[in-house]
Short mmCIF file of C-alpha atoms in Angstrom, two decimals:
data_model
loop_
_atom_site.label_atom_id
_atom_site.label_comp_id
_atom_site.label_asym_id
_atom_site.label_seq_id
_atom_site.Cartn_x
_atom_site.Cartn_y
_atom_site.Cartn_z
CA MET L 1 17.72 82.42 19.25
CA ALA L 2 18.02 80.49 22.49
CA ILE L 3 14.94 79.69 24.50
CA ASP L 4 15.20 79.72 28.26
CA ARG L 5 13.58 76.61 29.77
CA ARG L 6 11.75 78.83 32.26
CA GLN L 7 9.90 80.45 29.35
CA LEU L 8 8.34 77.10 28.51
CA GLY L 9 6.31 77.08 31.72
CA SER L 10 7.40 73.62 32.86
CA ASP L 11 8.81 72.69 36.23
CA PHE L 12 12.07 70.80 35.66
CA SER L 13 12.84 70.53 39.36
CA GLN L 14 12.47 67.43 41.50
CA ARG L 15 8.87 68.48 42.16
CA GLY L 16 8.20 68.62 38.42
CA LEU L 17 9.78 65.20 38.00
CA ILE L 18 7.48 63.71 40.65
CA GLY L 19 4.43 65.25 38.96
CA SER L 20 5.48 63.88 35.58
CA LEU L 21 6.09 60.42 37.08
CA ILE L 22 2.58 60.47 38.54
CA ALA L 23 1.19 61.38 35.10
CA THR L 24 3.21 58.57 33.54
CA THR L 25 1.96 56.06 36.12
CA ILE L 26 -1.65 57.07 35.43
CA ALA L 27 -1.02 56.84 31.68
CA ILE L 28 0.47 53.36 31.99
CA GLY L 29 -2.58 52.30 34.01
CA LEU L 30 -4.86 53.83 31.37
CA ALA L 31 -3.01 51.96 28.63
CA GLY L 32 -3.53 48.71 30.52
CA PHE L 33 -7.06 49.06 31.85
CA GLY L 34 -8.49 51.71 29.50
CA PRO L 35 -9.92 49.22 27.01
CA VAL L 36 -11.76 47.44 29.84
CA LEU L 37 -13.14 50.77 31.08
CA ILE L 38 -14.65 51.50 27.67
CA GLY L 39 -16.11 48.02 27.29
CA VAL L 40 -13.53 46.30 25.10
CA PRO L 41 -13.12 42.73 26.32
CA LEU L 42 -9.53 41.68 26.99
CA PRO L 43 -8.11 38.22 27.59
CA SER L 44 -7.28 37.36 31.18
CA GLY L 45 -4.01 39.00 32.22
CA ALA L 46 -3.75 41.27 29.15
CA ALA L 47 -4.10 44.49 31.17
CA THR L 48 -1.40 43.42 33.62
CA GLN L 49 0.85 42.34 30.77
CA SER L 50 0.35 45.74 29.12
CA ILE L 51 1.28 47.53 32.33
CA VAL L 52 4.42 45.43 32.80
CA VAL L 53 5.51 45.95 29.19
CA ASN L 54 4.88 49.69 29.39
CA ALA L 55 6.77 49.95 32.69
CA VAL L 56 9.72 48.07 31.18
CA LEU L 57 9.66 50.34 28.12
CA PHE L 58 9.59 53.39 30.38
CA ALA L 59 12.55 52.09 32.39
CA ALA L 60 14.46 51.34 29.16
CA GLN L 61 13.75 54.83 27.83
CA ALA L 62 14.89 56.45 31.06
CA ALA L 63 18.02 54.28 31.37
CA THR L 64 19.13 54.72 27.77
CA GLY L 65 18.39 58.44 27.93
CA PHE L 66 20.51 58.74 31.06
CA LEU L 67 23.37 56.75 29.54
CA ALA L 68 23.34 58.68 26.27
CA LEU L 69 23.22 62.07 28.00
CA ARG L 70 25.98 61.00 30.38
CA GLN L 71 28.18 59.95 27.44
CA MET L 72 27.60 63.38 25.88
CA GLY L 73 28.50 65.11 29.14
CA ARG L 74 24.94 66.45 29.37
CA GLN L 75 23.70 64.89 32.62
CA ASP L 76 22.22 68.30 33.41
CA GLY L 77 19.62 67.64 30.70
CA PHE L 78 18.39 64.32 32.05
CA ILE L 79 15.73 65.58 34.48
CA PRO L 80 14.32 68.13 31.99
CA TYR L 81 14.34 65.44 29.27
CA LEU L 82 12.57 62.95 31.51
CA VAL L 83 9.98 65.49 32.71
CA ALA L 84 9.14 66.60 29.17
CA SER L 85 9.05 63.05 27.85
CA ASN L 86 6.88 61.90 30.74
CA TRP L 87 4.27 64.52 29.91
CA VAL L 88 4.02 63.09 26.39
CA THR L 89 3.08 59.69 27.81
CA PRO L 90 -0.52 60.61 28.83
CA ALA L 91 -1.20 61.93 25.33
CA SER L 92 0.15 58.68 23.90
CA ALA L 93 -2.06 56.63 26.21
CA VAL L 94 -5.16 58.57 25.16
CA LEU L 95 -4.30 58.12 21.47
CA LEU L 96 -3.78 54.40 22.01
CA LEU L 97 -7.15 54.17 23.74
CA LEU L 98 -8.77 56.12 20.91
CA SER L 99 -7.20 53.79 18.34
CA THR L 100 -8.64 50.82 20.25
CA LEU L 101 -12.12 52.34 19.99
CA LEU L 102 -11.80 52.84 16.25
CA GLY L 103 -10.72 49.29 15.43
CA PRO L 104 -8.92 48.99 12.08
CA LEU L 105 -9.19 52.75 11.50
CA GLY L 106 -7.24 53.19 14.74
CA VAL L 107 -4.11 51.84 13.05
CA VAL L 108 -4.32 54.71 10.56
CA ILE L 109 -4.57 57.21 13.42
CA LEU L 110 -1.50 55.72 15.10
CA ALA L 111 0.42 55.82 11.82
CA LEU L 112 -0.45 59.50 11.41
CA VAL L 113 0.84 60.20 14.92
CA VAL L 114 4.39 59.11 14.04
CA ILE L 115 5.36 62.47 12.50
CA PRO L 116 4.18 64.61 15.45
CA ALA L 117 5.83 62.11 17.83
CA LEU L 118 9.17 62.50 16.06
CA ALA L 119 8.76 66.27 16.00
CA THR L 120 8.04 66.24 19.74
CA PHE L 121 11.14 64.15 20.44
CA ILE L 122 13.30 66.46 18.34
CA ASN L 123 11.86 69.58 19.95
CA ILE L 124 12.40 68.21 23.47
CA GLY L 125 16.01 67.64 22.48
CA ARG L 126 16.35 71.09 20.87
CA PHE L 127 14.45 73.36 23.21
CA ILE L 128 14.33 71.57 26.56
CA VAL L 129 17.69 69.81 26.69
CA THR L 130 19.40 72.14 24.17
CA LEU L 131 21.13 69.35 22.25
CA THR L 132 22.78 69.69 18.86
CA PRO L 133 21.25 67.80 15.91
CA LEU L 134 23.94 65.09 16.18
CA GLN L 135 23.26 64.69 19.91
CA ILE L 136 19.52 64.39 19.23
CA GLY L 137 20.31 61.64 16.70
CA VAL L 138 22.49 59.79 19.22
CA LEU L 139 19.78 60.08 21.86
CA PHE L 140 17.16 58.82 19.38
CA VAL L 141 19.25 55.80 18.40
CA SER L 142 19.97 54.96 22.05
CA GLN L 143 16.26 55.17 22.86
CA ALA L 144 15.35 52.98 19.88
CA VAL L 145 17.89 50.33 20.84
CA GLY L 146 16.74 50.34 24.47
CA VAL L 147 13.05 50.14 23.59
CA PHE L 148 13.65 47.26 21.15
CA LEU L 149 15.98 45.31 23.45
CA ALA L 150 14.09 45.74 26.75
CA PRO L 151 11.10 43.49 25.87
CA ALA L 152 13.47 40.83 24.53
CA VAL L 153 15.47 40.86 27.77
CA VAL L 154 12.28 40.62 29.82
CA ALA L 155 11.02 37.75 27.64
CA ILE L 156 14.30 35.88 28.17
CA LEU L 157 14.35 36.51 31.92
CA PHE L 158 10.69 35.64 32.48
CA VAL L 159 10.11 32.76 30.12
CA PRO L 160 6.64 31.31 30.67
CA PRO L 161 6.56 27.63 31.62
CA ALA L 162 6.19 25.23 28.73
CA ALA L 163 2.65 24.11 28.01
CA VAL L 164 2.14 20.47 28.85
#
């Protein structure tokens, strides 16, 4: 049974993309400055570093998603994929903030979130982008490679000066 994207109640137009990008920007800011807002002390520059890393990860996810979908001949699914994925970001930011509040127990919460996160990724691929299982696997691998390589590339490009 095929599900029409319009039945899902999401706006996959350019307007929907802008709204999801705003939500992602707020979520990245929450991930960076949220701990400070709830009274958790952070080292100087940690919030900014978090925001930069999250922005790089977002760019890597978007770029690898675009490339993978283009290789599959499914460029039509890029905007819906990005919109749906972007709306997952605020939930992730809130869970990260919650895990910060709970200290060591927070790691357990994040570990328990892995299964729903994978299910969400698979369902975005299945129902939003209408990919086959093999295509979802290719998209997942491309995302994983991009997310693992992006911080390394940034670290190489922006090497901090040697301590004297």
